[in-house]
């Protein structure tokens, strides 16, 4: 309600103030609606940003790191890759991928070198084993020959002892007689 009666004036009076009465319920409803729509817009933006950040993290961080982890596991199992390629990797992850590829190449060459060394060493050990087996057979053969020679020496030693005993007995009897005759002969 506006106008003269409220302020105590009549038509035609000159006054310097105007009074307005505005129903605030409508403005309060509009303000509440704007606040609600602002909150809904804020919530929608938060959800949209969260989805975008999640998608970005998944694409540029989680997925490349998962691929990097799989590549590292395969390298651990002995599958050395020539080059590891992970699409959409960020600079830091691309640096990790590059370093993992270098490490994989070094491991492959080291593994190959070790395999070559093991094969060479196995061949050397096989050759040494064959040499030792041949020497063992030769030593066994020599032992048999030495045992046979020892047996023959023992037999010959027995024959010699028997021969000397017989010869001593056979020579002693005539020699005793000769000595006795020579004693008798010289004493006379």
JSON list of N, CA and C in Angstrom, two decimals, residues 34-95:
[
{"chain": "A", "resi": 34, "resn": "UNK", "atom": "N", "xyz": [17.02, -19.68, -6.20]},
{"chain": "A", "resi": 34, "resn": "UNK", "atom": "CA", "xyz": [18.34, -19.43, -6.78]},
{"chain": "A", "resi": 34, "resn": "UNK", "atom": "C", "xyz": [19.44, -20.12, -5.98]},
{"chain": "A", "resi": 35, "resn": "UNK", "atom": "N", "xyz": [19.32, -20.08, -4.66]},
{"chain": "A", "resi": 35, "resn": "UNK", "atom": "CA", "xyz": [20.31, -20.77, -3.81]},
{"chain": "A", "resi": 35, "resn": "UNK", "atom": "C", "xyz": [20.27, -22.27, -4.09]},
{"chain": "A", "resi": 36, "resn": "UNK", "atom": "N", "xyz": [19.06, -22.83, -4.17]},
{"chain": "A", "resi": 36, "resn": "UNK", "atom": "CA", "xyz": [18.93, -24.27, -4.44]},
{"chain": "A", "resi": 36, "resn": "UNK", "atom": "C", "xyz": [19.51, -24.60, -5.82]},
{"chain": "A", "resi": 37, "resn": "UNK", "atom": "N", "xyz": [19.19, -23.76, -6.83]},
{"chain": "A", "resi": 37, "resn": "UNK", "atom": "CA", "xyz": [19.74, -24.04, -8.16]},
{"chain": "A", "resi": 37, "resn": "UNK", "atom": "C", "xyz": [21.27, -23.84, -8.16]},
{"chain": "A", "resi": 38, "resn": "UNK", "atom": "N", "xyz": [21.79, -22.86, -7.40]},
{"chain": "A", "resi": 38, "resn": "UNK", "atom": "CA", "xyz": [23.24, -22.67, -7.30]},
{"chain": "A", "resi": 38, "resn": "UNK", "atom": "C", "xyz": [23.89, -23.87, -6.63]},
{"chain": "A", "resi": 39, "resn": "UNK", "atom": "N", "xyz": [23.25, -24.37, -5.57]},
{"chain": "A", "resi": 39, "resn": "UNK", "atom": "CA", "xyz": [23.79, -25.56, -4.88]},
{"chain": "A", "resi": 39, "resn": "UNK", "atom": "C", "xyz": [23.75, -26.75, -5.81]},
{"chain": "A", "resi": 40, "resn": "UNK", "atom": "N", "xyz": [22.65, -26.93, -6.55]},
{"chain": "A", "resi": 40, "resn": "UNK", "atom": "CA", "xyz": [22.56, -28.04, -7.49]},
{"chain": "A", "resi": 40, "resn": "UNK", "atom": "C", "xyz": [23.60, -27.89, -8.60]},
{"chain": "A", "resi": 41, "resn": "UNK", "atom": "N", "xyz": [23.80, -26.67, -9.10]},
{"chain": "A", "resi": 41, "resn": "UNK", "atom": "CA", "xyz": [24.82, -26.44, -10.11]},
{"chain": "A", "resi": 41, "resn": "UNK", "atom": "C", "xyz": [26.21, -26.73, -9.54]},
{"chain": "A", "resi": 42, "resn": "UNK", "atom": "N", "xyz": [26.45, -26.29, -8.29]},
{"chain": "A", "resi": 42, "resn": "UNK", "atom": "CA", "xyz": [27.75, -26.55, -7.64]},
{"chain": "A", "resi": 42, "resn": "UNK", "atom": "C", "xyz": [27.95, -28.07, -7.49]},
{"chain": "A", "resi": 43, "resn": "UNK", "atom": "N", "xyz": [26.92, -28.77, -7.03]},
{"chain": "A", "resi": 43, "resn": "UNK", "atom": "CA", "xyz": [27.03, -30.24, -6.87]},
{"chain": "A", "resi": 43, "resn": "UNK", "atom": "C", "xyz": [27.26, -30.89, -8.23]},
{"chain": "A", "resi": 44, "resn": "UNK", "atom": "N", "xyz": [26.55, -30.44, -9.25]},
{"chain": "A", "resi": 44, "resn": "UNK", "atom": "CA", "xyz": [26.73, -30.99, -10.59]},
{"chain": "A", "resi": 44, "resn": "UNK", "atom": "C", "xyz": [28.16, -30.74, -11.08]},
{"chain": "A", "resi": 45, "resn": "UNK", "atom": "N", "xyz": [28.67, -29.52, -10.86]},
{"chain": "A", "resi": 45, "resn": "UNK", "atom": "CA", "xyz": [30.04, -29.20, -11.27]},
{"chain": "A", "resi": 45, "resn": "UNK", "atom": "C", "xyz": [31.06, -30.04, -10.49]},
{"chain": "A", "resi": 46, "resn": "UNK", "atom": "N", "xyz": [30.82, -30.23, -9.18]},
{"chain": "A", "resi": 46, "resn": "UNK", "atom": "CA", "xyz": [31.74, -31.05, -8.38]},
{"chain": "A", "resi": 46, "resn": "UNK", "atom": "C", "xyz": [31.75, -32.48, -8.92]},
{"chain": "A", "resi": 47, "resn": "UNK", "atom": "N", "xyz": [30.56, -33.03, -9.19]},
{"chain": "A", "resi": 47, "resn": "UNK", "atom": "CA", "xyz": [30.48, -34.39, -9.74]},
{"chain": "A", "resi": 47, "resn": "UNK", "atom": "C", "xyz": [31.14, -34.44, -11.11]},
{"chain": "A", "resi": 48, "resn": "UNK", "atom": "N", "xyz": [30.88, -33.44, -11.96]},
{"chain": "A", "resi": 48, "resn": "UNK", "atom": "CA", "xyz": [31.48, -33.42, -13.30]},
{"chain": "A", "resi": 48, "resn": "UNK", "atom": "C", "xyz": [33.01, -33.31, -13.21]},
{"chain": "A", "resi": 49, "resn": "UNK", "atom": "N", "xyz": [33.50, -32.46, -12.32]},
{"chain": "A", "resi": 49, "resn": "UNK", "atom": "CA", "xyz": [34.95, -32.32, -12.15]},
{"chain": "A", "resi": 49, "resn": "UNK", "atom": "C", "xyz": [35.54, -33.62, -11.61]},
{"chain": "A", "resi": 50, "resn": "UNK", "atom": "N", "xyz": [34.85, -34.24, -10.64]},
{"chain": "A", "resi": 50, "resn": "UNK", "atom": "CA", "xyz": [35.33, -35.52, -10.09]},
{"chain": "A", "resi": 50, "resn": "UNK", "atom": "C", "xyz": [35.40, -36.59, -11.18]},
{"chain": "A", "resi": 51, "resn": "UNK", "atom": "N", "xyz": [34.37, -36.63, -12.03]},
{"chain": "A", "resi": 51, "resn": "UNK", "atom": "CA", "xyz": [34.36, -37.60, -13.12]},
{"chain": "A", "resi": 51, "resn": "UNK", "atom": "C", "xyz": [35.50, -37.31, -14.09]},
{"chain": "A", "resi": 52, "resn": "UNK", "atom": "N", "xyz": [35.70, -36.02, -14.43]},
{"chain": "A", "resi": 52, "resn": "UNK", "atom": "CA", "xyz": [36.78, -35.66, -15.35]},
{"chain": "A", "resi": 52, "resn": "UNK", "atom": "C", "xyz": [38.15, -35.96, -14.74]},
{"chain": "A", "resi": 53, "resn": "UNK", "atom": "N", "xyz": [38.33, -35.64, -13.47]},
{"chain": "A", "resi": 53, "resn": "UNK", "atom": "CA", "xyz": [39.62, -35.91, -12.81]},
{"chain": "A", "resi": 53, "resn": "UNK", "atom": "C", "xyz": [39.84, -37.42, -12.72]},
{"chain": "A", "resi": 54, "resn": "UNK", "atom": "N", "xyz": [38.77, -38.16, -12.38]},
{"chain": "A", "resi": 54, "resn": "UNK", "atom": "CA", "xyz": [38.89, -39.63, -12.32]},
{"chain": "A", "resi": 54, "resn": "UNK", "atom": "C", "xyz": [39.23, -40.21, -13.68]},
{"chain": "A", "resi": 55, "resn": "UNK", "atom": "N", "xyz": [38.55, -39.70, -14.71]},
{"chain": "A", "resi": 55, "resn": "UNK", "atom": "CA", "xyz": [38.83, -40.19, -16.07]},
{"chain": "A", "resi": 55, "resn": "UNK", "atom": "C", "xyz": [40.27, -39.85, -16.46]},
{"chain": "A", "resi": 56, "resn": "UNK", "atom": "N", "xyz": [40.69, -38.61, -16.16]},
{"chain": "A", "resi": 56, "resn": "UNK", "atom": "CA", "xyz": [42.05, -38.20, -16.49]},
{"chain": "A", "resi": 56, "resn": "UNK", "atom": "C", "xyz": [43.09, -39.01, -15.72]},
{"chain": "A", "resi": 57, "resn": "UNK", "atom": "N", "xyz": [42.85, -39.21, -14.43]},
{"chain": "A", "resi": 57, "resn": "UNK", "atom": "CA", "xyz": [43.78, -40.02, -13.64]},
{"chain": "A", "resi": 57, "resn": "UNK", "atom": "C", "xyz": [43.84, -41.45, -14.18]},
{"chain": "A", "resi": 58, "resn": "UNK", "atom": "N", "xyz": [42.68, -41.98, -14.51]},
{"chain": "A", "resi": 58, "resn": "UNK", "atom": "CA", "xyz": [42.64, -43.34, -15.02]},
{"chain": "A", "resi": 58, "resn": "UNK", "atom": "C", "xyz": [43.40, -43.45, -16.35]},
{"chain": "A", "resi": 59, "resn": "UNK", "atom": "N", "xyz": [43.18, -42.47, -17.21]},
{"chain": "A", "resi": 59, "resn": "UNK", "atom": "CA", "xyz": [43.80, -42.52, -18.53]},
{"chain": "A", "resi": 59, "resn": "UNK", "atom": "C", "xyz": [45.29, -42.21, -18.49]},
{"chain": "A", "resi": 60, "resn": "UNK", "atom": "N", "xyz": [45.69, -41.19, -17.74]},
{"chain": "A", "resi": 60, "resn": "UNK", "atom": "CA", "xyz": [47.07, -40.72, -17.80]},
{"chain": "A", "resi": 60, "resn": "UNK", "atom": "C", "xyz": [47.95, -41.22, -16.66]},
{"chain": "A", "resi": 61, "resn": "UNK", "atom": "N", "xyz": [47.37, -41.80, -15.62]},
{"chain": "A", "resi": 61, "resn": "UNK", "atom": "CA", "xyz": [48.19, -42.26, -14.49]},
{"chain": "A", "resi": 61, "resn": "UNK", "atom": "C", "xyz": [47.95, -43.73, -14.20]},
{"chain": "A", "resi": 62, "resn": "UNK", "atom": "N", "xyz": [46.73, -44.10, -13.88]},
{"chain": "A", "resi": 62, "resn": "UNK", "atom": "CA", "xyz": [46.45, -45.46, -13.41]},
{"chain": "A", "resi": 62, "resn": "UNK", "atom": "C", "xyz": [46.68, -46.50, -14.51]},
{"chain": "A", "resi": 63, "resn": "UNK", "atom": "N", "xyz": [46.13, -46.24, -15.70]},
{"chain": "A", "resi": 63, "resn": "UNK", "atom": "CA", "xyz": [46.31, -47.20, -16.79]},
{"chain": "A", "resi": 63, "resn": "UNK", "atom": "C", "xyz": [47.78, -47.34, -17.20]},
{"chain": "A", "resi": 64, "resn": "UNK", "atom": "N", "xyz": [48.53, -46.24, -17.40]},
{"chain": "A", "resi": 64, "resn": "UNK", "atom": "CA", "xyz": [49.96, -46.39, -17.73]},
{"chain": "A", "resi": 64, "resn": "UNK", "atom": "C", "xyz": [50.75, -47.08, -16.60]},
{"chain": "A", "resi": 65, "resn": "UNK", "atom": "N", "xyz": [50.44, -46.77, -15.35]},
{"chain": "A", "resi": 65, "resn": "UNK", "atom": "CA", "xyz": [51.15, -47.43, -14.25]},
{"chain": "A", "resi": 65, "resn": "UNK", "atom": "C", "xyz": [50.81, -48.91, -14.19]},
{"chain": "A", "resi": 66, "resn": "UNK", "atom": "N", "xyz": [49.55, -49.26, -14.49]},
{"chain": "A", "resi": 66, "resn": "UNK", "atom": "CA", "xyz": [49.17, -50.68, -14.55]},
{"chain": "A", "resi": 66, "resn": "UNK", "atom": "C", "xyz": [49.93, -51.40, -15.66]},
{"chain": "A", "resi": 67, "resn": "UNK", "atom": "N", "xyz": [50.02, -50.75, -16.82]},
{"chain": "A", "resi": 67, "resn": "UNK", "atom": "CA", "xyz": [50.80, -51.34, -17.92]},
{"chain": "A", "resi": 67, "resn": "UNK", "atom": "C", "xyz": [52.27, -51.44, -17.56]},
{"chain": "A", "resi": 68, "resn": "UNK", "atom": "N", "xyz": [52.78, -50.45, -16.88]},
{"chain": "A", "resi": 68, "resn": "UNK", "atom": "CA", "xyz": [54.17, -50.47, -16.43]},
{"chain": "A", "resi": 68, "resn": "UNK", "atom": "C", "xyz": [54.41, -51.60, -15.43]},
{"chain": "A", "resi": 69, "resn": "UNK", "atom": "N", "xyz": [53.44, -51.79, -14.53]},
{"chain": "A", "resi": 69, "resn": "UNK", "atom": "CA", "xyz": [53.53, -52.89, -13.56]},
{"chain": "A", "resi": 69, "resn": "UNK", "atom": "C", "xyz": [53.50, -54.24, -14.26]},
{"chain": "A", "resi": 70, "resn": "UNK", "atom": "N", "xyz": [52.64, -54.39, -15.26]},
{"chain": "A", "resi": 70, "resn": "UNK", "atom": "CA", "xyz": [52.58, -55.64, -16.03]},
{"chain": "A", "resi": 70, "resn": "UNK", "atom": "C", "xyz": [53.90, -55.89, -16.75]},
{"chain": "A", "resi": 71, "resn": "UNK", "atom": "N", "xyz": [54.46, -54.84, -17.35]},
{"chain": "A", "resi": 71, "resn": "UNK", "atom": "CA", "xyz": [55.74, -54.98, -18.05]},
{"chain": "A", "resi": 71, "resn": "UNK", "atom": "C", "xyz": [56.85, -55.37, -17.07]},
{"chain": "A", "resi": 72, "resn": "UNK", "atom": "N", "xyz": [56.85, -54.77, -15.88]},
{"chain": "A", "resi": 72, "resn": "UNK", "atom": "CA", "xyz": [57.87, -55.11, -14.88]},
{"chain": "A", "resi": 72, "resn": "UNK", "atom": "C", "xyz": [57.71, -56.56, -14.42]},
{"chain": "A", "resi": 73, "resn": "UNK", "atom": "N", "xyz": [56.48, -57.01, -14.26]},
{"chain": "A", "resi": 73, "resn": "UNK", "atom": "CA", "xyz": [56.22, -58.40, -13.86]},
{"chain": "A", "resi": 73, "resn": "UNK", "atom": "C", "xyz": [56.71, -59.36, -14.95]},
{"chain": "A", "resi": 74, "resn": "UNK", "atom": "N", "xyz": [56.46, -59.03, -16.22]},
{"chain": "A", "resi": 74, "resn": "UNK", "atom": "CA", "xyz": [56.92, -59.88, -17.32]},
{"chain": "A", "resi": 74, "resn": "UNK", "atom": "C", "xyz": [58.44, -59.92, -17.39]},
{"chain": "A", "resi": 75, "resn": "UNK", "atom": "N", "xyz": [59.08, -58.79, -17.11]},
{"chain": "A", "resi": 75, "resn": "UNK", "atom": "CA", "xyz": [60.55, -58.77, -17.08]},
{"chain": "A", "resi": 75, "resn": "UNK", "atom": "C", "xyz": [61.04, -59.65, -15.94]},
{"chain": "A", "resi": 76, "resn": "UNK", "atom": "N", "xyz": [60.35, -59.59, -14.79]},
{"chain": "A", "resi": 76, "resn": "UNK", "atom": "CA", "xyz": [60.70, -60.44, -13.67]},
{"chain": "A", "resi": 76, "resn": "UNK", "atom": "C", "xyz": [60.56, -61.92, -13.98]},
{"chain": "A", "resi": 77, "resn": "UNK", "atom": "N", "xyz": [59.64, -62.26, -14.88]},
{"chain": "A", "resi": 77, "resn": "UNK", "atom": "CA", "xyz": [59.43, -63.66, -15.28]},
{"chain": "A", "resi": 77, "resn": "UNK", "atom": "C", "xyz": [60.42, -64.08, -16.37]},
{"chain": "A", "resi": 78, "resn": "UNK", "atom": "N", "xyz": [61.21, -63.16, -16.88]},
{"chain": "A", "resi": 78, "resn": "UNK", "atom": "CA", "xyz": [62.22, -63.51, -17.88]},
{"chain": "A", "resi": 78, "resn": "UNK", "atom": "C", "xyz": [61.85, -63.16, -19.30]},
{"chain": "A", "resi": 79, "resn": "UNK", "atom": "N", "xyz": [60.73, -62.47, -19.51]},
{"chain": "A", "resi": 79, "resn": "UNK", "atom": "CA", "xyz": [60.33, -62.01, -20.85]},
{"chain": "A", "resi": 79, "resn": "UNK", "atom": "C", "xyz": [60.87, -60.59, -21.04]},
{"chain": "A", "resi": 80, "resn": "UNK", "atom": "N", "xyz": [62.07, -60.50, -21.61]},
{"chain": "A", "resi": 80, "resn": "UNK", "atom": "CA", "xyz": [62.68, -59.19, -21.79]},
{"chain": "A", "resi": 80, "resn": "UNK", "atom": "C", "xyz": [62.19, -58.60, -23.10]},
{"chain": "A", "resi": 81, "resn": "UNK", "atom": "N", "xyz": [61.50, -57.47, -23.03]},
{"chain": "A", "resi": 81, "resn": "UNK", "atom": "CA", "xyz": [60.94, -56.83, -24.21]},
{"chain": "A", "resi": 81, "resn": "UNK", "atom": "C", "xyz": [61.99, -55.94, -24.86]},
{"chain": "A", "resi": 82, "resn": "UNK", "atom": "N", "xyz": [61.91, -55.84, -26.20]},
{"chain": "A", "resi": 82, "resn": "UNK", "atom": "CA", "xyz": [62.82, -54.96, -26.91]},
{"chain": "A", "resi": 82, "resn": "UNK", "atom": "C", "xyz": [62.55, -53.51, -26.55]},
{"chain": "A", "resi": 83, "resn": "UNK", "atom": "N", "xyz": [61.30, -53.15, -26.52]},
{"chain": "A", "resi": 83, "resn": "UNK", "atom": "CA", "xyz": [60.91, -51.80, -26.16]},
{"chain": "A", "resi": 83, "resn": "UNK", "atom": "C", "xyz": [59.55, -51.85, -25.52]},
{"chain": "A", "resi": 84, "resn": "UNK", "atom": "N", "xyz": [59.34, -51.06, -24.52]},
{"chain": "A", "resi": 84, "resn": "UNK", "atom": "CA", "xyz": [58.05, -51.04, -23.84]},
{"chain": "A", "resi": 84, "resn": "UNK", "atom": "C", "xyz": [57.35, -49.77, -24.31]},
{"chain": "A", "resi": 85, "resn": "UNK", "atom": "N", "xyz": [56.15, -49.94, -24.84]},
{"chain": "A", "resi": 85, "resn": "UNK", "atom": "CA", "xyz": [55.39, -48.80, -25.32]},
{"chain": "A", "resi": 85, "resn": "UNK", "atom": "C", "xyz": [54.09, -48.72, -24.54]},
{"chain": "A", "resi": 86, "resn": "UNK", "atom": "N", "xyz": [53.85, -47.60, -23.93]},
{"chain": "A", "resi": 86, "resn": "UNK", "atom": "CA", "xyz": [52.60, -47.37, -23.21]},
{"chain": "A", "resi": 86, "resn": "UNK", "atom": "C", "xyz": [52.01, -46.08, -23.76]},
{"chain": "A", "resi": 87, "resn": "UNK", "atom": "N", "xyz": [50.89, -46.20, -24.48]},
{"chain": "A", "resi": 87, "resn": "UNK", "atom": "CA", "xyz": [50.31, -44.99, -25.06]},
{"chain": "A", "resi": 87, "resn": "UNK", "atom": "C", "xyz": [49.74, -44.08, -23.97]},
{"chain": "A", "resi": 88, "resn": "UNK", "atom": "N", "xyz": [49.67, -42.84, -24.26]},
{"chain": "A", "resi": 88, "resn": "UNK", "atom": "CA", "xyz": [49.11, -41.79, -23.40]},
{"chain": "A", "resi": 88, "resn": "UNK", "atom": "C", "xyz": [49.79, -41.74, -22.03]},
{"chain": "A", "resi": 89, "resn": "UNK", "atom": "N", "xyz": [51.09, -41.98, -22.00]},
{"chain": "A", "resi": 89, "resn": "UNK", "atom": "CA", "xyz": [51.83, -41.86, -20.74]},
{"chain": "A", "resi": 89, "resn": "UNK", "atom": "C", "xyz": [52.29, -40.42, -20.57]},
{"chain": "A", "resi": 90, "resn": "UNK", "atom": "N", "xyz": [52.17, -39.92, -19.36]},
{"chain": "A", "resi": 90, "resn": "UNK", "atom": "CA", "xyz": [52.63, -38.56, -19.10]},
{"chain": "A", "resi": 90, "resn": "UNK", "atom": "C", "xyz": [54.16, -38.53, -19.12]},
{"chain": "A", "resi": 91, "resn": "UNK", "atom": "N", "xyz": [54.71, -37.35, -19.00]},
{"chain": "A", "resi": 91, "resn": "UNK", "atom": "CA", "xyz": [56.16, -37.20, -19.11]},
{"chain": "A", "resi": 91, "resn": "UNK", "atom": "C", "xyz": [56.90, -38.05, -18.07]},
{"chain": "A", "resi": 92, "resn": "UNK", "atom": "N", "xyz": [56.44, -38.00, -16.82]},
{"chain": "A", "resi": 92, "resn": "UNK", "atom": "CA", "xyz": [57.12, -38.74, -15.76]},
{"chain": "A", "resi": 92, "resn": "UNK", "atom": "C", "xyz": [57.01, -40.24, -16.00]},
{"chain": "A", "resi": 93, "resn": "UNK", "atom": "N", "xyz": [55.82, -40.71, -16.38]},
{"chain": "A", "resi": 93, "resn": "UNK", "atom": "CA", "xyz": [55.62, -42.14, -16.61]},
{"chain": "A", "resi": 93, "resn": "UNK", "atom": "C", "xyz": [56.36, -42.57, -17.87]},
{"chain": "A", "resi": 94, "resn": "UNK", "atom": "N", "xyz": [56.39, -41.71, -18.87]},
{"chain": "A", "resi": 94, "resn": "UNK", "atom": "CA", "xyz": [57.17, -42.02, -20.08]},
{"chain": "A", "resi": 94, "resn": "UNK", "atom": "C", "xyz": [58.65, -42.17, -19.73]},
{"chain": "A", "resi": 95, "resn": "UNK", "atom": "N", "xyz": [59.12, -41.35, -18.80]},
{"chain": "A", "resi": 95, "resn": "UNK", "atom": "CA", "xyz": [60.51, -41.46, -18.35]},
{"chain": "A", "resi": 95, "resn": "UNK", "atom": "C", "xyz": [60.72, -42.80, -17.64]}
]
